[in-house]
mmCIF file with all atom_site columns, C-alpha atoms in Angstrom:
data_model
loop_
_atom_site.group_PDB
_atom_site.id
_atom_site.type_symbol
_atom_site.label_atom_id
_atom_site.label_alt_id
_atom_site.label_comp_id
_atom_site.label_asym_id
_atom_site.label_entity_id
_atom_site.label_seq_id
_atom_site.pdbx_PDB_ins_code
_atom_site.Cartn_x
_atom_site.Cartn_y
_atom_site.Cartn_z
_atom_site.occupancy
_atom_site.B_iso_or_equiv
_atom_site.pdbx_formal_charge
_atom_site.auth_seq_id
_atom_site.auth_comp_id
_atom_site.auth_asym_id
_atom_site.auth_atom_id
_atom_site.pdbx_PDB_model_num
ATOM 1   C CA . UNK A 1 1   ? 136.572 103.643 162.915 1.00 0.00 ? 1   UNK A CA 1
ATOM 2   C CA . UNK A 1 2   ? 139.795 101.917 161.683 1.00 0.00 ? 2   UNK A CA 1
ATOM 3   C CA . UNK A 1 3   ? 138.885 102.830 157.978 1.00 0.00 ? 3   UNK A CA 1
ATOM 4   C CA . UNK A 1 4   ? 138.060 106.461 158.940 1.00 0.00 ? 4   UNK A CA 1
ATOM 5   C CA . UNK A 1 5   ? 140.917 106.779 160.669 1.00 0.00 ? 5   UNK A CA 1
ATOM 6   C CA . UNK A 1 6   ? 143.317 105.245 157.503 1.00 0.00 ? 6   UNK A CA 1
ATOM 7   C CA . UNK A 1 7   ? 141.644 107.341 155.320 1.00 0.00 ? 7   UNK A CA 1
ATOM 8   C CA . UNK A 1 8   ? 141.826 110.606 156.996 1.00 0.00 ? 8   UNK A CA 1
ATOM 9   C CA . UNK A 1 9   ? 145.589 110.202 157.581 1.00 0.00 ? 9   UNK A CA 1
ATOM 10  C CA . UNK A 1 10  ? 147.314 112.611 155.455 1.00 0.00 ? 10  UNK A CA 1
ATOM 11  C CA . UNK A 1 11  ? 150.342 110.339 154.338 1.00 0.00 ? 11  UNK A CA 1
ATOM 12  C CA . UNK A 1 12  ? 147.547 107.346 153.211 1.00 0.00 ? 12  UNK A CA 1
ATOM 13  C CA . UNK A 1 13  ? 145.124 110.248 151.662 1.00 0.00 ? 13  UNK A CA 1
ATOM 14  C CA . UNK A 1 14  ? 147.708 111.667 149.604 1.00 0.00 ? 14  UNK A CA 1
ATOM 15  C CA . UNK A 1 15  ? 150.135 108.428 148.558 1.00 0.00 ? 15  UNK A CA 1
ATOM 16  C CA . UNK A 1 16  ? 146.454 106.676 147.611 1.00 0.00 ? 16  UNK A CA 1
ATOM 17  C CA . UNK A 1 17  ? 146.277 109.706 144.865 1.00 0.00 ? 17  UNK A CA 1
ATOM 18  C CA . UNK A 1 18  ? 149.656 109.017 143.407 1.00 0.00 ? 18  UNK A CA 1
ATOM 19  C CA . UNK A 1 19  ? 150.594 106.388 140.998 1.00 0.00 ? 19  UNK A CA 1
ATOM 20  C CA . UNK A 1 20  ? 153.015 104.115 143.375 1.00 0.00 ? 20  UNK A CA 1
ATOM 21  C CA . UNK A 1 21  ? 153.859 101.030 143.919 1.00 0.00 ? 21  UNK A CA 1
ATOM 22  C CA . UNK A 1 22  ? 153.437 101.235 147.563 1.00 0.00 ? 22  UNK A CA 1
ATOM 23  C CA . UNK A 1 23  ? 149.664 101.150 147.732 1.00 0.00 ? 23  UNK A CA 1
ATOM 24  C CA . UNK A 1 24  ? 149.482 97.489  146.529 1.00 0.00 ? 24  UNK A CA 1
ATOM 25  C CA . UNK A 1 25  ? 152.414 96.281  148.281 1.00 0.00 ? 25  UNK A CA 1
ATOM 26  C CA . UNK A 1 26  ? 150.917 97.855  151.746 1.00 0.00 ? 26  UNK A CA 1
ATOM 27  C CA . UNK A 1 27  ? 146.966 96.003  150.317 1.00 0.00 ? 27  UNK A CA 1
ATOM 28  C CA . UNK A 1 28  ? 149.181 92.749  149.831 1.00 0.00 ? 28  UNK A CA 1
ATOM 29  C CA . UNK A 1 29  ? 151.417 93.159  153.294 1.00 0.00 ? 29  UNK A CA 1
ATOM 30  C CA . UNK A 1 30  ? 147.920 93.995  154.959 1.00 0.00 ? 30  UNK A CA 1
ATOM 31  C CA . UNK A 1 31  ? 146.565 90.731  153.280 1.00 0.00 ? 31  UNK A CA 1
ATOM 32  C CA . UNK A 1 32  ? 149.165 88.500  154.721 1.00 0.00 ? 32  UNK A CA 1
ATOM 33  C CA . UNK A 1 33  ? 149.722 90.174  158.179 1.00 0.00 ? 33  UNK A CA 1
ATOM 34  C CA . UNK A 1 34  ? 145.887 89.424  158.881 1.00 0.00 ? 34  UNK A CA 1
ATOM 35  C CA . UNK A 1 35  ? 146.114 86.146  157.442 1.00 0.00 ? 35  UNK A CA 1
ATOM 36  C CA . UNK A 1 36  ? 148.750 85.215  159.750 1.00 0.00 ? 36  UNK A CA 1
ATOM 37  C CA . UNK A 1 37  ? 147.298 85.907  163.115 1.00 0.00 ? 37  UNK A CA 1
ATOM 38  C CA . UNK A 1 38  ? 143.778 84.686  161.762 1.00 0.00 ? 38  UNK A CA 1
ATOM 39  C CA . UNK A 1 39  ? 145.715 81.199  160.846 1.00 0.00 ? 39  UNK A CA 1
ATOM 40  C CA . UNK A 1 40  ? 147.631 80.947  163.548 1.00 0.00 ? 40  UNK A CA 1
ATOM 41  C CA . UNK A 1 41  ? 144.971 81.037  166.238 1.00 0.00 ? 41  UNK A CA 1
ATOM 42  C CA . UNK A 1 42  ? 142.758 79.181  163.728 1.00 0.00 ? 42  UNK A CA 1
ATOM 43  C CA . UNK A 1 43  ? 141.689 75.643  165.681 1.00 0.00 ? 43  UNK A CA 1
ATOM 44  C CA . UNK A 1 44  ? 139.618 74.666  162.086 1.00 0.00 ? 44  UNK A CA 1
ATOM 45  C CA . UNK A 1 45  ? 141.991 73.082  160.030 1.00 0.00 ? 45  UNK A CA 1
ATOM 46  C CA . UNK A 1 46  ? 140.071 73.972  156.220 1.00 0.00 ? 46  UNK A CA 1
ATOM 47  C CA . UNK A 1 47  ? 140.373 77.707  157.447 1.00 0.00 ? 47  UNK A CA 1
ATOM 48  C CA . UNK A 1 48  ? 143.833 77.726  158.448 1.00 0.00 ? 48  UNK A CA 1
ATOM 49  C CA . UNK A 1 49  ? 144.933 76.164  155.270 1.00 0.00 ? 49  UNK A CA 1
ATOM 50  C CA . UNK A 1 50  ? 142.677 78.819  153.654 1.00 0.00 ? 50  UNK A CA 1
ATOM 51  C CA . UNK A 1 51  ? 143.894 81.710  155.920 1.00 0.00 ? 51  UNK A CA 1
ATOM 52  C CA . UNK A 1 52  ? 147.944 79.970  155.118 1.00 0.00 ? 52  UNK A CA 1
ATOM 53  C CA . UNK A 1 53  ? 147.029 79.851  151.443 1.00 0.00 ? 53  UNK A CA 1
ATOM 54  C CA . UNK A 1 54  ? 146.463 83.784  151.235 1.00 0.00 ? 54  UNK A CA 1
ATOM 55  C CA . UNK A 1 55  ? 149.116 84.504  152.981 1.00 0.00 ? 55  UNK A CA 1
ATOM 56  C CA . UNK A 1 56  ? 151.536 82.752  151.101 1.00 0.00 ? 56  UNK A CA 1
ATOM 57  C CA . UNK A 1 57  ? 149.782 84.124  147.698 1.00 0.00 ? 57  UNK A CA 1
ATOM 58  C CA . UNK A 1 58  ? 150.334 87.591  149.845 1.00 0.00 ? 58  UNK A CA 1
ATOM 59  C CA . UNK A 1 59  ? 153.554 87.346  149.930 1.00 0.00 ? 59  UNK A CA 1
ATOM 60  C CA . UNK A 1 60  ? 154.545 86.597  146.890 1.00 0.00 ? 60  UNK A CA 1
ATOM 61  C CA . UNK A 1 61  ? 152.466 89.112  144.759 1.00 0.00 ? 61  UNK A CA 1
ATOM 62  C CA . UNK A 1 62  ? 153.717 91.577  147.299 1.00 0.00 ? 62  UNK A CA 1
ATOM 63  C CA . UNK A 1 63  ? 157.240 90.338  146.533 1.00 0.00 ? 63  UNK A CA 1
ATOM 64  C CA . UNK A 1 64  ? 156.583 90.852  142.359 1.00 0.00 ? 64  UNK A CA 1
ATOM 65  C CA . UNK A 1 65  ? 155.358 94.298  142.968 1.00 0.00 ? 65  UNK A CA 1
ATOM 66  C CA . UNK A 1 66  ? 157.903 95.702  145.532 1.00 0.00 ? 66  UNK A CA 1
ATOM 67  C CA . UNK A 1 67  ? 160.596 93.032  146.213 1.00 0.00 ? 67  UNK A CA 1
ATOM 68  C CA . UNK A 1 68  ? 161.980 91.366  149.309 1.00 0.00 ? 68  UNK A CA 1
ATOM 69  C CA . UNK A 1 69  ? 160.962 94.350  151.667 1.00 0.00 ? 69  UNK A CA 1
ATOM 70  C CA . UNK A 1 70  ? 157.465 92.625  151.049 1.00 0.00 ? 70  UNK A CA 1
ATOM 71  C CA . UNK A 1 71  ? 158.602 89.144  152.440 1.00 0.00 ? 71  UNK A CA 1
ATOM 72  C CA . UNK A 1 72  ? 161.245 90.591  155.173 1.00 0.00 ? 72  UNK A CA 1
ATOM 73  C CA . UNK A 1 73  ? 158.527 93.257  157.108 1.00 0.00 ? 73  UNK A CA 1
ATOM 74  C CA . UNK A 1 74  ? 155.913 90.857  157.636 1.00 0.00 ? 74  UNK A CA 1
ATOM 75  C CA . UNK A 1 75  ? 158.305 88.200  158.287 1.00 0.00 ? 75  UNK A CA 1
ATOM 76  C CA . UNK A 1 76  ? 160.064 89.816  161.227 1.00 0.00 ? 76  UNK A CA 1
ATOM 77  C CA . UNK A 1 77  ? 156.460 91.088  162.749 1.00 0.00 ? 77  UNK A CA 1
ATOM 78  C CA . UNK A 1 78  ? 155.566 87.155  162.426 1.00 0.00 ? 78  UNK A CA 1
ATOM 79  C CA . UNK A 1 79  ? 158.940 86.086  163.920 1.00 0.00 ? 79  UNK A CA 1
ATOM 80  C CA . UNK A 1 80  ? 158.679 88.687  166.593 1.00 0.00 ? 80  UNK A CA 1
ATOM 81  C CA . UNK A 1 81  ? 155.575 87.683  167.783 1.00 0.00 ? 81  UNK A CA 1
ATOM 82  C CA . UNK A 1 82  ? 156.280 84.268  168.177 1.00 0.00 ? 82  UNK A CA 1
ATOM 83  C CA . UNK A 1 83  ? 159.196 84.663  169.650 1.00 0.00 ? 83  UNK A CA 1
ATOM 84  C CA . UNK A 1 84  ? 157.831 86.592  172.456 1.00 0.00 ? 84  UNK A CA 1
ATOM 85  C CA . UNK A 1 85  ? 154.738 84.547  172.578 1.00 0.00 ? 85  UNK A CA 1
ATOM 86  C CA . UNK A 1 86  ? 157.272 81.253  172.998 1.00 0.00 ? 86  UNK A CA 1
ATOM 87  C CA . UNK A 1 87  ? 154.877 80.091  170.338 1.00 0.00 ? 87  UNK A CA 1
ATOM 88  C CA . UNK A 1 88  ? 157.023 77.833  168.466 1.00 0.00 ? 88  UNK A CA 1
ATOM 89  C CA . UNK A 1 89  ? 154.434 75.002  167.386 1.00 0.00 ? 89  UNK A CA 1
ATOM 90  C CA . UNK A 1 90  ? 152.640 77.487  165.514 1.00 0.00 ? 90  UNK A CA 1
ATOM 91  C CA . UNK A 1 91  ? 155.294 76.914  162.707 1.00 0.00 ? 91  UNK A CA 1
ATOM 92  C CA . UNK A 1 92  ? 154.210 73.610  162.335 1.00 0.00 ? 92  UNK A CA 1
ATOM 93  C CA . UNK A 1 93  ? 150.400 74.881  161.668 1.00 0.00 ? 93  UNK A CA 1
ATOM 94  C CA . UNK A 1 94  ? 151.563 77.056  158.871 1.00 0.00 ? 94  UNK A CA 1
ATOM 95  C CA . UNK A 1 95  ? 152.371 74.726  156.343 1.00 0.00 ? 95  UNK A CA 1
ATOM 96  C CA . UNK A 1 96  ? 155.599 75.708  155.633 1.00 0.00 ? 96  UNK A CA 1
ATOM 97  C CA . UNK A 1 97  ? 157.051 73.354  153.016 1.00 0.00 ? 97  UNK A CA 1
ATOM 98  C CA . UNK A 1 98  ? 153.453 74.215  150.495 1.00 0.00 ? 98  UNK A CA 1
ATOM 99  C CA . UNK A 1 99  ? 153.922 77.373  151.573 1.00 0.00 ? 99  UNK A CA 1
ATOM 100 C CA . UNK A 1 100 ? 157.322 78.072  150.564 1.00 0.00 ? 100 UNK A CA 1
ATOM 101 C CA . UNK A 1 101 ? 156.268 76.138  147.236 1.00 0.00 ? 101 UNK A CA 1
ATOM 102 C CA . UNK A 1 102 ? 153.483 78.554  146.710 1.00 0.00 ? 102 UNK A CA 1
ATOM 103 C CA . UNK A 1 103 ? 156.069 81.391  146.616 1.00 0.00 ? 103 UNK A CA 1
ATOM 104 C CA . UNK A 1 104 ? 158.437 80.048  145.025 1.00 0.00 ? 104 UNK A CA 1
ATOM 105 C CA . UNK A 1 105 ? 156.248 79.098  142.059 1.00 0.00 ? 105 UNK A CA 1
ATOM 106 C CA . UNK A 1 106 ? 154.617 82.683  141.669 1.00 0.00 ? 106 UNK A CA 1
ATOM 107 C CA . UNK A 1 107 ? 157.437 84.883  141.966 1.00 0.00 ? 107 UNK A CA 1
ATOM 108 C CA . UNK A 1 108 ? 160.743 82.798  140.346 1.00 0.00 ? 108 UNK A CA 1
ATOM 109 C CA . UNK A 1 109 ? 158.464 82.400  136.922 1.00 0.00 ? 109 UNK A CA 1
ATOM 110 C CA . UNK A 1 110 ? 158.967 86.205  136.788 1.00 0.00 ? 110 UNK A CA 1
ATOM 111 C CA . UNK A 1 111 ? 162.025 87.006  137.902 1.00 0.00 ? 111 UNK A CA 1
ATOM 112 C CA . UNK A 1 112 ? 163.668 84.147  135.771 1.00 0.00 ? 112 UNK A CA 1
ATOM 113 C CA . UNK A 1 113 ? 162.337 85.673  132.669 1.00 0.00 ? 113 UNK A CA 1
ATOM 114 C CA . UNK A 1 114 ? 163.164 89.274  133.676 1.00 0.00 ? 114 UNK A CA 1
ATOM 115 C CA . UNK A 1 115 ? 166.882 87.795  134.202 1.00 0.00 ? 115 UNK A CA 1
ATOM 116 C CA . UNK A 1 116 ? 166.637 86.467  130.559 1.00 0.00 ? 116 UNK A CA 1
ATOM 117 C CA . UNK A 1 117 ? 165.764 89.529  128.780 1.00 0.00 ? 117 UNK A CA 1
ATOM 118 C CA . UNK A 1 118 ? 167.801 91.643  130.615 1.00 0.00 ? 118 UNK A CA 1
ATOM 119 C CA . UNK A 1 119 ? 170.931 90.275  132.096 1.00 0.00 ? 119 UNK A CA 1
ATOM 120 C CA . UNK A 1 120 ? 172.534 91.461  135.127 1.00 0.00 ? 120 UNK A CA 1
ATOM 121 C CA . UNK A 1 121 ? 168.887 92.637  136.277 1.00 0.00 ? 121 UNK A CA 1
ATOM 122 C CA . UNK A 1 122 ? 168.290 89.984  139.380 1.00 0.00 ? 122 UNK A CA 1
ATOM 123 C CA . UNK A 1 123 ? 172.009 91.153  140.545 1.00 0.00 ? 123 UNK A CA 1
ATOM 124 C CA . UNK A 1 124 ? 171.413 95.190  139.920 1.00 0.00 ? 124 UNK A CA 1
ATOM 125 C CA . UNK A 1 125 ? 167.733 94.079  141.901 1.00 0.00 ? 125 UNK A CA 1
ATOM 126 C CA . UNK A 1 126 ? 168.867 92.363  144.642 1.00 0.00 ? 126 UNK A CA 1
ATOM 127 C CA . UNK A 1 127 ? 171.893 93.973  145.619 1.00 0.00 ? 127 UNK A CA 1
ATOM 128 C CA . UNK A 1 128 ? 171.849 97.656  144.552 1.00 0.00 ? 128 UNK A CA 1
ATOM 129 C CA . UNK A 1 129 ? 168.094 97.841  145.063 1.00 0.00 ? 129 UNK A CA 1
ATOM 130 C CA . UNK A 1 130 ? 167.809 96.018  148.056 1.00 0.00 ? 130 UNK A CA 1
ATOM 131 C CA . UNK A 1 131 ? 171.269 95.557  150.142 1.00 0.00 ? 131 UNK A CA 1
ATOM 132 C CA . UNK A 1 132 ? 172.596 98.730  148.564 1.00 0.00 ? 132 UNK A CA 1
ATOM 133 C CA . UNK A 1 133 ? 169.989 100.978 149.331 1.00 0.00 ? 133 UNK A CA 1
ATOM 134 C CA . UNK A 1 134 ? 169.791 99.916  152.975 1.00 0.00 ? 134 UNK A CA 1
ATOM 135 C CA . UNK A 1 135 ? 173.048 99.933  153.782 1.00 0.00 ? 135 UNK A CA 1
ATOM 136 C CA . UNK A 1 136 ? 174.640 102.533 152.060 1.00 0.00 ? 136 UNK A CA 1
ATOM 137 C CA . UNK A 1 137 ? 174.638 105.941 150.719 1.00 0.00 ? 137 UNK A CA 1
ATOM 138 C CA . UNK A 1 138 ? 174.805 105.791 147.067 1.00 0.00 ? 138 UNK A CA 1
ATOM 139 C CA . UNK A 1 139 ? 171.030 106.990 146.054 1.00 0.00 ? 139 UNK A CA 1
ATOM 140 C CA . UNK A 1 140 ? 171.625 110.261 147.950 1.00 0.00 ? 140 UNK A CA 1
ATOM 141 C CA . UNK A 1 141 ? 168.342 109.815 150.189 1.00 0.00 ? 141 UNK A CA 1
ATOM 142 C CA . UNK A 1 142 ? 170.143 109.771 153.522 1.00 0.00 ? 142 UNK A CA 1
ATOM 143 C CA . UNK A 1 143 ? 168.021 111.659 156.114 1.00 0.00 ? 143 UNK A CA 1
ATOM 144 C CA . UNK A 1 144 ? 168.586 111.649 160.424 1.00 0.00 ? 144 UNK A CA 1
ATOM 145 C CA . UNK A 1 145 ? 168.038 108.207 162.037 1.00 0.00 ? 145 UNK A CA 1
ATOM 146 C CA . UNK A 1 146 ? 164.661 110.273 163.669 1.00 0.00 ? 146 UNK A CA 1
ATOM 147 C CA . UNK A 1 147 ? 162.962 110.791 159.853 1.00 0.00 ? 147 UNK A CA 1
ATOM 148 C CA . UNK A 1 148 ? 160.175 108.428 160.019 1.00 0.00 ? 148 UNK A CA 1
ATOM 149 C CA . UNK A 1 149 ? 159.529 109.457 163.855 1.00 0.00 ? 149 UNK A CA 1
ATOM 150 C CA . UNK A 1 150 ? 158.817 112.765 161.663 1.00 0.00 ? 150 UNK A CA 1
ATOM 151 C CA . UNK A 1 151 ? 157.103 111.936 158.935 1.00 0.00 ? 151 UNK A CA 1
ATOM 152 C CA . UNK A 1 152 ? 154.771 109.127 160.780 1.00 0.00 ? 152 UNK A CA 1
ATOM 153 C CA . UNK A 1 153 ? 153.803 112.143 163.197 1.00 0.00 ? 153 UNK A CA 1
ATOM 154 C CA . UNK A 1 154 ? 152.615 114.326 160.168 1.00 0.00 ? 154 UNK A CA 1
ATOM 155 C CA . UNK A 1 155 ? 151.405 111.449 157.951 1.00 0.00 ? 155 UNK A CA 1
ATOM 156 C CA . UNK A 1 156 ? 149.208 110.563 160.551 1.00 0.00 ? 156 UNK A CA 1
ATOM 157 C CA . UNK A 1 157 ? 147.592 114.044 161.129 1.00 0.00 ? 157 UNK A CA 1
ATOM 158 C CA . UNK A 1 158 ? 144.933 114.730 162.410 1.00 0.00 ? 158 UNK A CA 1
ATOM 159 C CA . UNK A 1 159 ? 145.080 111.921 164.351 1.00 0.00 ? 159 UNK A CA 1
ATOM 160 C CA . UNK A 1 160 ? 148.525 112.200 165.563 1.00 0.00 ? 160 UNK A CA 1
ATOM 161 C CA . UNK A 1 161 ? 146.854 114.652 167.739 1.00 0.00 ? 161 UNK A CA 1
ATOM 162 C CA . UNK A 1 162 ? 145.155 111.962 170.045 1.00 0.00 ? 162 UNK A CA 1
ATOM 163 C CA . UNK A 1 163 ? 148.676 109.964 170.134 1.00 0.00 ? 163 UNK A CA 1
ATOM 164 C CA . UNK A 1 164 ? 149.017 110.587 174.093 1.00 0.00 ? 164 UNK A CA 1
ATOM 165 C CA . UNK A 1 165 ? 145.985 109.307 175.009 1.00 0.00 ? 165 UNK A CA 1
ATOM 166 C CA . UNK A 1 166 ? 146.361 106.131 172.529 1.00 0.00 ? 166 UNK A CA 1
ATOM 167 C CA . UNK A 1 167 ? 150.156 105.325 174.588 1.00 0.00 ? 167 UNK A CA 1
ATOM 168 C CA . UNK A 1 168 ? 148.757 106.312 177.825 1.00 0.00 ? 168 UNK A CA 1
ATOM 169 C CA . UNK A 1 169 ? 145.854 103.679 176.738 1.00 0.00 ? 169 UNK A CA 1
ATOM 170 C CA . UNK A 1 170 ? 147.983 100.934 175.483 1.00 0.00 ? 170 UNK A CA 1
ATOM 171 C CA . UNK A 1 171 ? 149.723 101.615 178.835 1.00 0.00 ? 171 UNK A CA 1
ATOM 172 C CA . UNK A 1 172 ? 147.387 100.834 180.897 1.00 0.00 ? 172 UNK A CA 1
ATOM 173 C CA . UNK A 1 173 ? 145.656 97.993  179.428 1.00 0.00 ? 173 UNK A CA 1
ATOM 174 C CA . UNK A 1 174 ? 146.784 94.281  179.731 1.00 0.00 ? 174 UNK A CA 1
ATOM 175 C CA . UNK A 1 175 ? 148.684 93.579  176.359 1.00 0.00 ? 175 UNK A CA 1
ATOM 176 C CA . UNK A 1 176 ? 146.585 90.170  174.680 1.00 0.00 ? 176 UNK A CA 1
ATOM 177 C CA . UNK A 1 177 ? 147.898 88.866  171.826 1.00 0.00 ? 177 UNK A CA 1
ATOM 178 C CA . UNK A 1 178 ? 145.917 90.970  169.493 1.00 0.00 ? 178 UNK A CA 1
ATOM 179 C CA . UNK A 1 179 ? 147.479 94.250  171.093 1.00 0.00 ? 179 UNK A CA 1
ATOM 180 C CA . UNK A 1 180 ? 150.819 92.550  170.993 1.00 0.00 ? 180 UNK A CA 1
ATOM 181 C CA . UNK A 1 181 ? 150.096 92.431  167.310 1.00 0.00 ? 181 UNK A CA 1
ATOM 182 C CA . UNK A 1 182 ? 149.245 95.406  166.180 1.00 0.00 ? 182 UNK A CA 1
ATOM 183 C CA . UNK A 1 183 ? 151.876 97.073  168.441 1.00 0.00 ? 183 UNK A CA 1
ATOM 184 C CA . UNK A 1 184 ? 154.589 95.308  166.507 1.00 0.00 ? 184 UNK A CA 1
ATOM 185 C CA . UNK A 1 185 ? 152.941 95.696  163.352 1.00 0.00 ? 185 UNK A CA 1
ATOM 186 C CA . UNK A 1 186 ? 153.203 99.503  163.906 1.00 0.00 ? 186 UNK A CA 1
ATOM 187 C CA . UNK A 1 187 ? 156.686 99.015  165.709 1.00 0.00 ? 187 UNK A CA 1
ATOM 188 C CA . UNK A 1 188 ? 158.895 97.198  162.872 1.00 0.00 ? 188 UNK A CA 1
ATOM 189 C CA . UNK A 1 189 ? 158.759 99.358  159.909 1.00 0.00 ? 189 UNK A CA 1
ATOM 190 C CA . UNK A 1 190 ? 158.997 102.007 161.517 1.00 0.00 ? 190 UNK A CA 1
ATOM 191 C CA . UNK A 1 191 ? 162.372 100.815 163.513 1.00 0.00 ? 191 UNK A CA 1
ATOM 192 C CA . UNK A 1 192 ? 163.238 98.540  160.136 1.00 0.00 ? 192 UNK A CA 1
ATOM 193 C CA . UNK A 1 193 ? 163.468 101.708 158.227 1.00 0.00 ? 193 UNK A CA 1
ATOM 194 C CA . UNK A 1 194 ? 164.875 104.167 160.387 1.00 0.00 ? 194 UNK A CA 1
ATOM 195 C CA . UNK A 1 195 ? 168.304 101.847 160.621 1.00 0.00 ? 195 UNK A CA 1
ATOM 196 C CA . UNK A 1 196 ? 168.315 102.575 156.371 1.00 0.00 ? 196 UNK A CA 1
ATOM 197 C CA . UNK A 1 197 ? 170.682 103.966 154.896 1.00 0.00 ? 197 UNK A CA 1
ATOM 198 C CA . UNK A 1 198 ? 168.170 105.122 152.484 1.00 0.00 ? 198 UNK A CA 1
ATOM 199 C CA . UNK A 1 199 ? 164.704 107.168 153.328 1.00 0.00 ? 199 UNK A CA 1
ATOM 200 C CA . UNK A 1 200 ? 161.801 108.315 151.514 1.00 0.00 ? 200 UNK A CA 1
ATOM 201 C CA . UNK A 1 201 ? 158.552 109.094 153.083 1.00 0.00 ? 201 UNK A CA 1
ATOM 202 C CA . UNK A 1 202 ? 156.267 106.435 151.775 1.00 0.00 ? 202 UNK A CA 1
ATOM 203 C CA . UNK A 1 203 ? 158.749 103.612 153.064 1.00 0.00 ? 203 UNK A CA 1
ATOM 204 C CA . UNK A 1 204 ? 156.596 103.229 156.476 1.00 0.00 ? 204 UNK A CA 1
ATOM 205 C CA . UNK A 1 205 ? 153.021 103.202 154.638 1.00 0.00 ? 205 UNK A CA 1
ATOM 206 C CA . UNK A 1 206 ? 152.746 99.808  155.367 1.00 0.00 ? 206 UNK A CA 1
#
């Protein structure tokens, strides 16, 4: 039902039909966002290191194909949840230090060599790209802080049409950790992107 559902969303149906970089980055954000919740409830220590290990490989190819919006989205929906789980510890299941290794060595090769053969690029990236665009107004793509609240409620058509019943639902059911989840999954990009400066439909895909 999930996959029908993603599939017959208009905003997914169409964005999947156009070349964009957004596709893979939301396959790779998927990737680690599972991983996460997988590993971090994960008692067997082989499949958490497993479940860690594609996360962290997540990350960073999501990071070479779209930039730090691939590390900072799933990072806050991890952060958030642990912080109002008051689950702590599980930092110190996710093998941090490897992890941060892992990342480090697939996406600095890259970015080191792009750097090289074009200088200036990693500060024209990072800043204008990423801190510019959020912040300010310079790319012209400044739209009402309700946008996304817009374009999630067409994107998801026809299924936007059962929304009331899916709140009054979620409502009414006792919150485990796995509704927790997906609520903030759904939650953060959504309010991430609607503080921007900058706004473009396919922004929320993820």
């Amino acid at each position: 039902w999930s996959a029908l559902v993603l599939v017959t969303s208009v905003e997914f149906f169409v964005l999947a039909r156009i070349v964009i970089f957004d596709m893979p980055l939301t396959f790779f954000e998927t990737v680690a966002l599972l991983a996460f919740y997988e590993a971090q409830r994960s008692e067997n220590r082989r499949r958490r290191a497993a479940l860690c290990l594609a996360m962290y490989l997540a990350l960073a190819l999501g990071t070479l194909i779209k930039g730090l919006v691939a590390l900072v989205i799933p990072g806050m929906v991890f952060f958030l949840f642990i912080l109002l789980r008051r689950r702590w510890h599980v930092l110190r299941r996710m093998y941090l230090v490897p992890g941060v290794g892992i990342f480090i060595a697939v996406v600095l090769p890259w970015y080191l060599q792009a750097e090289a053969r074009n200088p200036g690029y990693l500060y024209y990236f990072l800043w204008a790209e990423h801190f510019g665009r959020y912040t300010t107004a310079t790319f012209d793509r400044s739209e009402p802080w309700y946008y996304f609240i817009v374009v999630a409620l067409i994107g998801f058509f026809p299924w936007t049409l059962l929304l009331p019943w899916m709140i009054k639902n979620l409502w009414r059911r006792s919150w485990d950790d796995k509704t927790l989840y997906l609520v903030i999954w759904v939650c953060v990009p959504l309010l991430f992107f609607s503080a921007s400066n900058s706004k473009l439909p396919h922004y929320i895909l993820p």
